[in-house]
mmCIF file of C-alpha atoms in Angstrom:
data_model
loop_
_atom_site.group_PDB
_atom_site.id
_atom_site.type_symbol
_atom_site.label_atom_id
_atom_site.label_comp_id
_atom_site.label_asym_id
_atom_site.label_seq_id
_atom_site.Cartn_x
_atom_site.Cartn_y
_atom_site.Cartn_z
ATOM 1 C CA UNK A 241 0.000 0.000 0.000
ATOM 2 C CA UNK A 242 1.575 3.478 -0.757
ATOM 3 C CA UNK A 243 1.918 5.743 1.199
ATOM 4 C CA UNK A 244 -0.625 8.188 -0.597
ATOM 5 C CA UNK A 245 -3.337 5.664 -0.307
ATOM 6 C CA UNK A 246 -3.232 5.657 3.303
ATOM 7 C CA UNK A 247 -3.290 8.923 3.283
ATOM 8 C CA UNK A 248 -6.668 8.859 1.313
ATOM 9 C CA UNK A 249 -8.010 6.631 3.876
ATOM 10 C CA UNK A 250 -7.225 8.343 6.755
ATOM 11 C CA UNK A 251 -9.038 11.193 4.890
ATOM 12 C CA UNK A 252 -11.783 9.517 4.139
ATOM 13 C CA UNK A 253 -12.438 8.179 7.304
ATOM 14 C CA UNK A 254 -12.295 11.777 9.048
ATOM 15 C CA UNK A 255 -14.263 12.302 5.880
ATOM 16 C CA UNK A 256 -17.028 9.952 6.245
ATOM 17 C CA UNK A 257 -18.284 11.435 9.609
ATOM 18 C CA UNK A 258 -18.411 15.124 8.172
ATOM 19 C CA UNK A 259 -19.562 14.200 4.784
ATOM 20 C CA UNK A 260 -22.176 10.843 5.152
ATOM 21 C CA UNK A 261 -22.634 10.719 0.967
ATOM 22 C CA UNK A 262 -18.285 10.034 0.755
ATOM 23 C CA UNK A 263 -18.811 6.790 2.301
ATOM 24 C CA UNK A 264 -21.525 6.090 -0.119
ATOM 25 C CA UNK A 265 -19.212 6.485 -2.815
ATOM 26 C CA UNK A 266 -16.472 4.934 -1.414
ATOM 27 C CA UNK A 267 -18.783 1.613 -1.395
#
């Protein structure tokens, strides 16, 4: 996993509880 992917998923995880439709998309 590179380094920038993690990155994306920490992001989208801090993501996902400010913005509920991210997580939809990241389905």
């Amino acid at each position: 996993m590179s380094q920038k992917n993690v990155v994306q998923k920490k992001n989208q995880k801090e993501f996902s509880g400010k913005k509920k439709p991210f997580k939809q998309l990241s389905k």
